[in-house]
Coordinates of C-alpha atoms (C1' of nucleotides) in Angstrom, one line a residue:
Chain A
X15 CA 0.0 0.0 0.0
X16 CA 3.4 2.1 -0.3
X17 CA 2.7 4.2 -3.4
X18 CA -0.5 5.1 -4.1
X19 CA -1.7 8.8 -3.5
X20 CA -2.8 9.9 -0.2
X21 CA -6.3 11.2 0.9
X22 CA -5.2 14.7 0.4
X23 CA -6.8 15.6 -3.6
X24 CA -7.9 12.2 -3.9
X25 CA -10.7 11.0 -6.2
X26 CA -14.0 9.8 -4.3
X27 CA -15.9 8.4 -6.9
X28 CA -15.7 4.7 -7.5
X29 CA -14.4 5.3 -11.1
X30 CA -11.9 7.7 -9.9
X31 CA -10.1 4.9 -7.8
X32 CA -10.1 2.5 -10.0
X33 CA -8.4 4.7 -12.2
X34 CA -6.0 5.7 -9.8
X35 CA -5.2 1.8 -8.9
X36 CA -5.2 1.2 -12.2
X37 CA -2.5 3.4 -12.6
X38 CA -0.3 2.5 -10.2
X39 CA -0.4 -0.5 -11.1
X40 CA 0.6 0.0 -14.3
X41 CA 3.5 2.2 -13.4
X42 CA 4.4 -0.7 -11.4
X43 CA 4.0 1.1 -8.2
X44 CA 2.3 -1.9 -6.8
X45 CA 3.3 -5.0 -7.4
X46 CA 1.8 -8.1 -8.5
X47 CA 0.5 -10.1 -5.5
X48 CA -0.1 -7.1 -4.1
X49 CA -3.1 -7.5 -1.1
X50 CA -5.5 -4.7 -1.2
X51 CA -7.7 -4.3 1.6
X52 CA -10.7 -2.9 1.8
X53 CA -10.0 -0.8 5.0
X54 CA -6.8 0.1 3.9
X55 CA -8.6 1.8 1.0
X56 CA -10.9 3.2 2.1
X57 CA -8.9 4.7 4.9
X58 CA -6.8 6.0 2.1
X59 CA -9.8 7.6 -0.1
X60 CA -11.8 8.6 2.7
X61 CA -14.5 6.6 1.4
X62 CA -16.7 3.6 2.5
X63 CA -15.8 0.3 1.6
X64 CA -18.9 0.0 -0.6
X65 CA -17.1 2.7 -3.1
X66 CA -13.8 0.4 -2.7
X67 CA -15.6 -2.5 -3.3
X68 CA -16.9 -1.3 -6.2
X69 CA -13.9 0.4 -7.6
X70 CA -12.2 -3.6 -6.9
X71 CA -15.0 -5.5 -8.8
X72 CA -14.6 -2.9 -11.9
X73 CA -10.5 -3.9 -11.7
X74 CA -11.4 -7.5 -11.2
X75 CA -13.6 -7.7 -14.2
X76 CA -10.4 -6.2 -16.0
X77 CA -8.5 -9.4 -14.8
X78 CA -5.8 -6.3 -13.3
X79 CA -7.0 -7.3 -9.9
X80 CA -7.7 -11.0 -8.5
X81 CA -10.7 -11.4 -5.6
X82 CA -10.5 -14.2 -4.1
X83 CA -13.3 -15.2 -2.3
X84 CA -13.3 -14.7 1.9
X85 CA -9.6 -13.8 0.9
X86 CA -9.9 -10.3 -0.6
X87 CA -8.3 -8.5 -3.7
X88 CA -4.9 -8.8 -5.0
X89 CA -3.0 -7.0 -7.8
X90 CA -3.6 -10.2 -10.4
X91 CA -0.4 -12.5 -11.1
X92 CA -1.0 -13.5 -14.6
X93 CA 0.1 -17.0 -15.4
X94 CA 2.2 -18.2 -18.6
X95 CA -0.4 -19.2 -20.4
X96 CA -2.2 -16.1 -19.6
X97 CA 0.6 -13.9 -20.6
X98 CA 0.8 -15.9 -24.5
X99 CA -2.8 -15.3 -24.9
X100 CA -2.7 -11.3 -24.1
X101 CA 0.4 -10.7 -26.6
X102 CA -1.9 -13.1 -29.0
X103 CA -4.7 -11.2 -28.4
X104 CA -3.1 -8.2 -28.8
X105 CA -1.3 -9.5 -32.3
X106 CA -4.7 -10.0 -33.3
X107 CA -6.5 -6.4 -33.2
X108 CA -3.4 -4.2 -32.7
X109 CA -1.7 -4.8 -36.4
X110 CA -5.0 -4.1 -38.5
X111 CA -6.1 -1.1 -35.8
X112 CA -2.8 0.5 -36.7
X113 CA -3.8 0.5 -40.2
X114 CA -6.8 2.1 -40.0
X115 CA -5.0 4.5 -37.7
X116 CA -3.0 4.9 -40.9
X117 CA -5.6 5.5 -43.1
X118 CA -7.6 7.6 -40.7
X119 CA -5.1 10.0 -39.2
X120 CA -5.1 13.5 -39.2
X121 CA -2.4 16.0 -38.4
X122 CA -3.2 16.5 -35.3
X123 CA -3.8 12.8 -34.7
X124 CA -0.1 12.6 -35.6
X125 CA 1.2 15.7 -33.0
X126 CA -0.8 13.6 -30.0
X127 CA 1.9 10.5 -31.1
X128 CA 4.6 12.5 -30.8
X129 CA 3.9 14.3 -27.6
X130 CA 3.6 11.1 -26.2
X131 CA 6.9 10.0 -27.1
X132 CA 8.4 13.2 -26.0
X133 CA 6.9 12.7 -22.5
X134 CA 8.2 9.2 -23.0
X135 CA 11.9 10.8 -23.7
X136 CA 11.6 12.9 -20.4
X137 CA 10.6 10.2 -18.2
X138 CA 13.4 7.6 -19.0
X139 CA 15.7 10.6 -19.0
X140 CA 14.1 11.3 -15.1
X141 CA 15.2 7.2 -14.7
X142 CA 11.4 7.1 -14.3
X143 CA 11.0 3.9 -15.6
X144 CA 7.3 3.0 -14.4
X145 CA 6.1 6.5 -15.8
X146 CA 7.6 5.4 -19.5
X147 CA 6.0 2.3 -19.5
X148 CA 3.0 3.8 -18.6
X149 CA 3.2 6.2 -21.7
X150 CA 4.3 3.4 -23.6
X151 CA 1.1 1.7 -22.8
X152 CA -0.8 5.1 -23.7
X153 CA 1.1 4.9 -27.1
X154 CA -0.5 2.2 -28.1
X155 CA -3.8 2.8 -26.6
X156 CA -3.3 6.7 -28.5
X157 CA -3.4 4.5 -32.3
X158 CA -6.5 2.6 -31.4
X159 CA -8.6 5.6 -30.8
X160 CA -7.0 7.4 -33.8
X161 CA -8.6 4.1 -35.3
X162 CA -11.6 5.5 -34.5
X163 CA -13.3 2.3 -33.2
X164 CA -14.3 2.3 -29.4
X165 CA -15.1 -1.3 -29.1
X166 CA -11.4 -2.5 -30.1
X167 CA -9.9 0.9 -28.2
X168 CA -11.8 -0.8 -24.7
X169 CA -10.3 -4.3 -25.2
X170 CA -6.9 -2.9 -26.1
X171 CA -7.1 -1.1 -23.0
X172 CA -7.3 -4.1 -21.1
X173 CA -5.0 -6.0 -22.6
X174 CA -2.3 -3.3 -22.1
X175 CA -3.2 -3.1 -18.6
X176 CA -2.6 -6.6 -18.2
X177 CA 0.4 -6.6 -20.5
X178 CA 2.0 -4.3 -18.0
X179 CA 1.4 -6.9 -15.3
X180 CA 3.0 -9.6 -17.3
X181 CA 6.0 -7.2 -17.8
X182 CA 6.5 -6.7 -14.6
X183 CA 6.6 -11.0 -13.6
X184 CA 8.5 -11.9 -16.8
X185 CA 10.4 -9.3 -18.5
X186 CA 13.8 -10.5 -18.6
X187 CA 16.8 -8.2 -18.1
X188 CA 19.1 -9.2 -21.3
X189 CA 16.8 -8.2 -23.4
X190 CA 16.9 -4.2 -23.7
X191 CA 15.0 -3.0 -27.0
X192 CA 14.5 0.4 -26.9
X193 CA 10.6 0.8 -27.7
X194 CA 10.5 4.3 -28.9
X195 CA 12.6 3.3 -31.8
X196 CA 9.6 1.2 -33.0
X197 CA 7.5 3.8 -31.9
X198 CA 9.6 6.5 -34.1
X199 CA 8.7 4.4 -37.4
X200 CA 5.3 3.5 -36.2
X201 CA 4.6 6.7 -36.4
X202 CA 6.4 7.6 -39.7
X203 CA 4.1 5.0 -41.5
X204 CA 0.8 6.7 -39.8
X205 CA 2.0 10.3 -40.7
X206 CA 2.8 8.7 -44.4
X207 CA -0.7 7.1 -44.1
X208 CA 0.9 4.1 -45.0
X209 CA -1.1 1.2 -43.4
X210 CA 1.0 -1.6 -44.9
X211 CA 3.5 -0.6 -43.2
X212 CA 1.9 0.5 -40.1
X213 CA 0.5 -2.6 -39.8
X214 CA 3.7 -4.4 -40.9
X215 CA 5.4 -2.3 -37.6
X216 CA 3.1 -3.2 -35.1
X217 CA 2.9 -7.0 -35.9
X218 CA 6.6 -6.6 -35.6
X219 CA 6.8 -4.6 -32.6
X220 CA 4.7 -6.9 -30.6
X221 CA 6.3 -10.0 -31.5
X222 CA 9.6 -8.5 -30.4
X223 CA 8.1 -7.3 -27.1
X224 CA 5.8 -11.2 -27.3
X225 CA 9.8 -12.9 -27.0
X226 CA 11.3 -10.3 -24.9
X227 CA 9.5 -12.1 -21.8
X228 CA 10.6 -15.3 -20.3
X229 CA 8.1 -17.6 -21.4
X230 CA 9.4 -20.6 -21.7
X231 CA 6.3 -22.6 -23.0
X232 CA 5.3 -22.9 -26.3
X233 CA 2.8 -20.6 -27.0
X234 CA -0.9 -22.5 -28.8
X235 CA -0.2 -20.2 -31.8
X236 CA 3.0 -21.5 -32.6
X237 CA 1.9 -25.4 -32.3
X238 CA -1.4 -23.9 -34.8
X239 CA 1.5 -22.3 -37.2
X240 CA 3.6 -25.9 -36.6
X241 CA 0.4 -28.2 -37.4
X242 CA -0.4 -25.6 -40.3
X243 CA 3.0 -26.4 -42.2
X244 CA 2.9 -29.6 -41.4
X245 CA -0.6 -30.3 -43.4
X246 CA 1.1 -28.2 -46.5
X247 CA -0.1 -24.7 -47.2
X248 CA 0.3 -21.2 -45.9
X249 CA -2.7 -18.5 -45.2
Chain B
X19 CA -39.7 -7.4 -15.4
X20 CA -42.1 -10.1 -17.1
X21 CA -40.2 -13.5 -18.4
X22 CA -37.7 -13.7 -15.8
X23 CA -37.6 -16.7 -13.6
X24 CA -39.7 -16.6 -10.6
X25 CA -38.1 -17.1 -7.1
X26 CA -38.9 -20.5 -6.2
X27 CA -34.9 -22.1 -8.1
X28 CA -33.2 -19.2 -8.4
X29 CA -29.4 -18.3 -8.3
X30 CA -28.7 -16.7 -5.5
X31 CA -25.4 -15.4 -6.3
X32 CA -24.1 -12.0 -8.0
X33 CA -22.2 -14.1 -10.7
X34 CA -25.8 -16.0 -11.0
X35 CA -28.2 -13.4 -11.2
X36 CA -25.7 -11.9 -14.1
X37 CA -25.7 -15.3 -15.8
X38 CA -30.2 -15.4 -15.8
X39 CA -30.1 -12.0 -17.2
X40 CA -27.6 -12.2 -19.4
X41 CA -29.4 -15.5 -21.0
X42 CA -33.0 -13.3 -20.8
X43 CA -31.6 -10.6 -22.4
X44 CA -29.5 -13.0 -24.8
X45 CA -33.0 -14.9 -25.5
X46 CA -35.2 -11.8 -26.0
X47 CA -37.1 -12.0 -22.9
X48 CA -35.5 -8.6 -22.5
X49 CA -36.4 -6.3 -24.7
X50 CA -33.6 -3.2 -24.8
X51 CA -34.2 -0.3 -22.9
X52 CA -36.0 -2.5 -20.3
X53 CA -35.8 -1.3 -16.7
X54 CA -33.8 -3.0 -14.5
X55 CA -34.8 -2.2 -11.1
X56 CA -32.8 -2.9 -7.8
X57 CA -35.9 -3.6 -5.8
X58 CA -37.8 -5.8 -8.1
X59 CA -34.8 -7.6 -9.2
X60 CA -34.3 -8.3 -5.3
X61 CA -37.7 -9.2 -4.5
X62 CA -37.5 -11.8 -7.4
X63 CA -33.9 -13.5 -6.3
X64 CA -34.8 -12.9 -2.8
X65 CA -31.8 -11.2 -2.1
X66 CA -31.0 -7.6 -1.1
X67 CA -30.1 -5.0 -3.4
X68 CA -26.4 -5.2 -2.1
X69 CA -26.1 -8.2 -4.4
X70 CA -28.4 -6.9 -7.0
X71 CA -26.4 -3.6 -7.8
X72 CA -22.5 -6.2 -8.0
X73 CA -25.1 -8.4 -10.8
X74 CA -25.8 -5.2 -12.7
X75 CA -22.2 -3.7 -12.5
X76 CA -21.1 -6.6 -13.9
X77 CA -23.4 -6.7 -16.8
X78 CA -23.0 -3.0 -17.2
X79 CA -19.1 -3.6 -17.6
X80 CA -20.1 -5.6 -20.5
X81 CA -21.9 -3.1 -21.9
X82 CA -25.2 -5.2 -22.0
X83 CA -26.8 -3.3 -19.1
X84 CA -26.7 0.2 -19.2
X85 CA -26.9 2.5 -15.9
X86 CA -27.6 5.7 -15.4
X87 CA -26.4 8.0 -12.8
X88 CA -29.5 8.0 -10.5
X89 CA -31.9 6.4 -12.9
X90 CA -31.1 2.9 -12.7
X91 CA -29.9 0.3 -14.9
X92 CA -31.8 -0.5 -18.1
X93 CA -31.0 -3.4 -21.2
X94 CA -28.4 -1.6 -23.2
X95 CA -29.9 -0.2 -26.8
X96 CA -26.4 -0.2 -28.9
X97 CA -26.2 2.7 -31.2
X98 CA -25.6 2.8 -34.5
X99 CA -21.9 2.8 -34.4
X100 CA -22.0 0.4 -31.6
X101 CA -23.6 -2.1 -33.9
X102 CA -20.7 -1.4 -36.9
X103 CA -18.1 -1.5 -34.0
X104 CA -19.1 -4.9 -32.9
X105 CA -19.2 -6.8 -35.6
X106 CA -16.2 -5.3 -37.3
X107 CA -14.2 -6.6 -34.0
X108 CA -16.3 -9.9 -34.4
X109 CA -14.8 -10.2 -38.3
X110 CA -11.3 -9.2 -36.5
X111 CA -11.4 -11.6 -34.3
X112 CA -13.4 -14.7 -34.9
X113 CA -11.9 -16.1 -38.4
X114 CA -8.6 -16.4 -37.0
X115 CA -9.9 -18.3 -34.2
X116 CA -11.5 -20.8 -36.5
X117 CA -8.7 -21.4 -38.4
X118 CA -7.3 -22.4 -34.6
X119 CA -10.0 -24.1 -33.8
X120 CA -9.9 -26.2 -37.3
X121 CA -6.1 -27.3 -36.4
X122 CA -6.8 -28.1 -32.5
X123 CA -10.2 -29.6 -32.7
X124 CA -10.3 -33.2 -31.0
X125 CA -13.4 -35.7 -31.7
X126 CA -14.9 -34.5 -28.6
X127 CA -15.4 -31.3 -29.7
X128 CA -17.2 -32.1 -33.2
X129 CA -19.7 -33.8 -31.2
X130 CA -20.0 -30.6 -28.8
X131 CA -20.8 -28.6 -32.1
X132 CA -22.6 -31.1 -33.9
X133 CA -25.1 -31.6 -30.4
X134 CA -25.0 -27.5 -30.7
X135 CA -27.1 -27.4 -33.5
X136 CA -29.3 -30.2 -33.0
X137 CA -30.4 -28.1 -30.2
X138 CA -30.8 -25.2 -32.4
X139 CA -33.2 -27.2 -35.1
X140 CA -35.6 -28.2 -32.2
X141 CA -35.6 -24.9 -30.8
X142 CA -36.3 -23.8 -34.0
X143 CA -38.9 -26.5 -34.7
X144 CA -40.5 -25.3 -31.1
X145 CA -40.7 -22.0 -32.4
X146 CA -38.6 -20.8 -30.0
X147 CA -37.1 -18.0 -31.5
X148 CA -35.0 -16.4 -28.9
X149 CA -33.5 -19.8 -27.2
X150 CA -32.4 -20.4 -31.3
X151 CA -30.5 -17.0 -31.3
X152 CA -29.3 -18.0 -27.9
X153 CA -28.1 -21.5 -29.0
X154 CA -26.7 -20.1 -32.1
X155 CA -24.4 -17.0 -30.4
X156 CA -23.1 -20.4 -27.6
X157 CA -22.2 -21.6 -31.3
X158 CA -19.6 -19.0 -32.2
X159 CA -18.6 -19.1 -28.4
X160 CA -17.8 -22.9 -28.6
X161 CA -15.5 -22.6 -31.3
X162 CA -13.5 -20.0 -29.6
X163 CA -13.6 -22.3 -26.4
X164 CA -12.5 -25.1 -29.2
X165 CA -9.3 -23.0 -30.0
X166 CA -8.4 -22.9 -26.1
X167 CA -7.3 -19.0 -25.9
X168 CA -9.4 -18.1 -22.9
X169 CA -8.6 -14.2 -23.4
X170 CA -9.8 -14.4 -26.9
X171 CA -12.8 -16.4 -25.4
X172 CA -14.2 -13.4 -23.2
X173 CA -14.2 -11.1 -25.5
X174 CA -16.0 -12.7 -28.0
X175 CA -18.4 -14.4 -25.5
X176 CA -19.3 -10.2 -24.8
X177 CA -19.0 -9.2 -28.3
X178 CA -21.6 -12.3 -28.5
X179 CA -24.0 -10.8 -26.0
X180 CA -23.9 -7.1 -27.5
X181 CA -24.7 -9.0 -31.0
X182 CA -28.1 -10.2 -29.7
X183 CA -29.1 -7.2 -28.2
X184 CA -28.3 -5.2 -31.9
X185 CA -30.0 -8.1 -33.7
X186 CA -33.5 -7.6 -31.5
X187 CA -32.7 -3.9 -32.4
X188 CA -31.5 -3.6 -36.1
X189 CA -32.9 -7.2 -37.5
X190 CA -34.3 -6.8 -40.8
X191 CA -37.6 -9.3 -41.4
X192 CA -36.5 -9.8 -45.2
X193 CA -33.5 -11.1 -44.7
X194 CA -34.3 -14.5 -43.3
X195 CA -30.8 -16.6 -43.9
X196 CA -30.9 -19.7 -42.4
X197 CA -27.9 -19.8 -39.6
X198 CA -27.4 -23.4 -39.2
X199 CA -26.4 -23.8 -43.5
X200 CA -23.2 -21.7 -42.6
X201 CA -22.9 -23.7 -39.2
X202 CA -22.8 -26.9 -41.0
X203 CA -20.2 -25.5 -43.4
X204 CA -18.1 -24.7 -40.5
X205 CA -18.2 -27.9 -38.5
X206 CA -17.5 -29.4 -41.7
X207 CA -14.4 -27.6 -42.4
X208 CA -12.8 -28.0 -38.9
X209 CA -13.9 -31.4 -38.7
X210 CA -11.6 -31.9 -42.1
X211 CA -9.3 -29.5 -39.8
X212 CA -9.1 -26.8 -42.8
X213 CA -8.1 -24.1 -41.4
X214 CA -8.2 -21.9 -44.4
X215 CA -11.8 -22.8 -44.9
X216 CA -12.9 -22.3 -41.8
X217 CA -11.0 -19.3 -41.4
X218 CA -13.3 -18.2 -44.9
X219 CA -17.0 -19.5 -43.7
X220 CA -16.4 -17.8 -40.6
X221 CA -15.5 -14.5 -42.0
X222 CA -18.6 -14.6 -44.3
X223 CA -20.4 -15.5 -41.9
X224 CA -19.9 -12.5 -40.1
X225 CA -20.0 -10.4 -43.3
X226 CA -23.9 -12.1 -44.1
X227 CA -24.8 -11.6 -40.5
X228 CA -23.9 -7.9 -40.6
X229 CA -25.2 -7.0 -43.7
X230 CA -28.4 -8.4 -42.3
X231 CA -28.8 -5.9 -39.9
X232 CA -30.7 -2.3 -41.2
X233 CA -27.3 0.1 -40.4
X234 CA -27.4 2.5 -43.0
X235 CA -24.7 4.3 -42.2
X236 CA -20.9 3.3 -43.7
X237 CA -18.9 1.2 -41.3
X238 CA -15.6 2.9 -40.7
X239 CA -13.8 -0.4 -42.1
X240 CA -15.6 -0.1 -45.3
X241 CA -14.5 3.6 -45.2
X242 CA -11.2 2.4 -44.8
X243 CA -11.0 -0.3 -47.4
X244 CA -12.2 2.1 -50.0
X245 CA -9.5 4.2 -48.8
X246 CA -6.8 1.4 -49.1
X247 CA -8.3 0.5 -52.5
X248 CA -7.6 3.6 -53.9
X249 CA -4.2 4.1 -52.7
X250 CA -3.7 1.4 -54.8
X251 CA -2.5 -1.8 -52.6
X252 CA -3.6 -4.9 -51.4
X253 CA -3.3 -6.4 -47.7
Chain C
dT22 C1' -56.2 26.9 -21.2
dA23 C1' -51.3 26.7 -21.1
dC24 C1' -47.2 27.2 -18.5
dT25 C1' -44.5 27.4 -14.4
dT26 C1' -43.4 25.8 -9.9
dA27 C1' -43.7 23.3 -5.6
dT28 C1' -44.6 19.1 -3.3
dT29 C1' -44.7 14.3 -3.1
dG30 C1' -43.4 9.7 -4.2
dA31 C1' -40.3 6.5 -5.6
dT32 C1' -35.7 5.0 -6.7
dT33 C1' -30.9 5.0 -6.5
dG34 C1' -26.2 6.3 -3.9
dT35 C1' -23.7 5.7 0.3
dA36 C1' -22.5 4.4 4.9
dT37 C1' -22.7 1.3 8.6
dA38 C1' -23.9 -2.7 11.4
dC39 C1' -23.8 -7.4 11.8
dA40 C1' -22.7 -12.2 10.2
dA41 C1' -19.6 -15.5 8.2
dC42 C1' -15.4 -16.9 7.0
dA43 C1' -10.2 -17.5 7.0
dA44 C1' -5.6 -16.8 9.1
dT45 C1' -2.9 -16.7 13.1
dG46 C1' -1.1 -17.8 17.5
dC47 C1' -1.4 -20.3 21.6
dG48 C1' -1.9 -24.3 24.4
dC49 C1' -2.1 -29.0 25.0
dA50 C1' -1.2 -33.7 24.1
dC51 C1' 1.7 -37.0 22.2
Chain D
dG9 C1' 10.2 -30.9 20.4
dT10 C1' 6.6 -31.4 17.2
dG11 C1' 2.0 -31.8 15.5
dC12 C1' -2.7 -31.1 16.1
dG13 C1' -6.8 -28.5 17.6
dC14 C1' -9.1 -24.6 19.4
dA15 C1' -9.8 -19.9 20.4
dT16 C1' -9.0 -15.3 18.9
dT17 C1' -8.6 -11.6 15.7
dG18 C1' -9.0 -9.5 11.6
dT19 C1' -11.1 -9.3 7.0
dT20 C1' -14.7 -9.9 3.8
dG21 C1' -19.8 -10.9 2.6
dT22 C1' -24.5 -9.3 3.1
dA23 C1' -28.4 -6.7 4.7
dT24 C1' -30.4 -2.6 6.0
dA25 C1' -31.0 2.2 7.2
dC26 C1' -30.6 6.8 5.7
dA27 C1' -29.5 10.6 2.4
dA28 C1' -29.6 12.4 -2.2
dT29 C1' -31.6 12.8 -6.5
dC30 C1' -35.0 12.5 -10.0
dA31 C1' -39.8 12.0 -12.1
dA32 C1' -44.5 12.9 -11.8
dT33 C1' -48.3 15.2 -10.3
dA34 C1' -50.9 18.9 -8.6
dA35 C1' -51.6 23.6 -7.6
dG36 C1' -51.4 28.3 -8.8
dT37 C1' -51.0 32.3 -12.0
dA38 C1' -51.0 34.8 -16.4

DNA sequence: TACTTATTGATTGTATACAACAATGCGCAC
DNA sequence: GTGCGCATTGTTGTATACAATCAATAAGTA
């Protein structure tokens, strides 16, 4: 319960927590495993545990928090196999949103982009590394809704949010890609609406980010792609 | 509040109140823009509106309840662009999950699908209009159960829900295509474990069941497809 | 008669009290 | 000394009471 904001300015509505837990946990200011009390909460929010509860049930349903019956709420630990089928899911909708992001984008659209990846600049260079994986997340969230399509934008949302869970049980040290360098062209190929390529990028980007996490299992994908080949043809 | 179940076997639960009103809206018995009120709902379960209000949360996180600040909750009545939004995610999503189900389908799970619609023809043949639709959506859900990504499972299992409500909204009388034909074609291909095929019947699929619907407006991906078109490429 | 406004009724939002359950620590027996 | 069982304590689950808000209706005036 280290790191979240205190009662001072707090939000008191039951969306306004969970967006503030939310956060933190994606800046990886709590930890996955986390317990989060009721009391504790609403001690912190200066609201009743009915709000808390609430706030708790709307994170649960988002699979960013874990409520164990009689046990409580947890920040959510996601499993292996969990973690494969978020970066699946993810290679699913995020390569053809980018496209339309492509095709739809206007010059504003493109100035948002690369705000965030100045603010993403400043918070490495402040060794803020929580913050810039935050924004990184909000990168990627930023193309969906330049895609114009709420439906995809929510689930994207969650699967970010739990993407920065997974990052934060398996990302493995060795591997240090620099994300705003795939970031740079992503947004080159929107600002040259060039959804090909756009699209090409983020497939790209996500299966490098997909194998930058220990995750030693083989993913069901892969064994689909290995069965494909093996019966003879390609899609 | 009329075709609900009465109190005498009733779920007793949060998570089983959802599940009946999910299946009553899912079935028609609940017409969109229905109130939902706490009291009655809690007179019929026999519980207190403590468990009533997580039920409803919960459905409204799935966007097939909606609630208004101080109103209540009513059956969600999907706009326009909510209807184009859904189905375009379905089309993202659900072909490439055939294919996976094609390649990973066991014995088993032919029979699952086959029993499926066999349930489908005698609701049919009952007249039972809505538990057909309802049959049909647990359909499309099986096969993304048969592909075994749970994350990709949920979403389509709500995209599912949302469907029903914009078919009892949007449902055009003249167009009257018979569901189980393209069902057949799909158990057929993933019991030959095409992937390719299936991958094709269920994007059709989706493509006839979305046309069928009376949305005048363009769809953003058809916006964008023209767009790609003339740009001169294909993806 | 039409329009505004106040009152009333009903419904939801929130807090709190109590009940049920799980975890922990102590004591006792082996 | 170790393992088991029980009591205690703390936390969550549920119900209910009260406050706040909204919709509808009725009264009053132009």
């Amino acid at each position: 319960m280290a790191a979240t904001n205190t009662a001072s300015d707090s939000p008191v509505s039951s969306a306004g927590i969970a967006a503030a837990l939310s956060r933190a946990i994606h800046e990886h200011r709590l930890a996955p495993g986390t317990k989060l009390g009721e009391d504790d909460l609403s001690d912190i929010y200066g609201v009743s545990r009915t709000i808390v509860r609430a706030a708790l049930q709307s994170l649960a349903h988002q699979q960013v928090v874990e409520i164990k019956r009689n046990r409580g709420a947890f920040v959510a630990q996601p499993s292996l196999t969990e973690a494969h089928e978020v970066f699946e899911a993810r290679e699913l909708l995020e390569p053809r949103t980018a496209r339309s992001a492509a095709l739809r984008a206007k010059p504003a659209d493109i100035d948002v982009l690369q705000a965030h990846i100045l603010q993403e600049h400043s918070a490495l260079d402040a060794g803020d590394r929580g913050r810039a994986l935050f924004l990184s997340g909000q990168f990627h969230l930023e193309i969906a809704r330049i895609a114009g399509q709420q439906t995809i934008t929510d689930m994207v949302n969650v699967l970010i949010a739990r993407s920065s869970l997974i990052i934060a049980l398996y990302w493995r040290r060795e591997s240090a890609l620099c994300e705003s360098q795939a970031h740079h062209a992503l947004i080159k190929a929107i600002a040259d609406k060039d959804g090909d390529r756009a699209e090409e990028l983020m497939q790209s980007h996500l299966v490098d980010l997909h194998s930058a996490l220990n995750l030693h299992e083989m993913p069901a994908v892969v064994q689909d792609l290995k069965q494909m080949l093996l019966s003879g043809d390609s899609g």
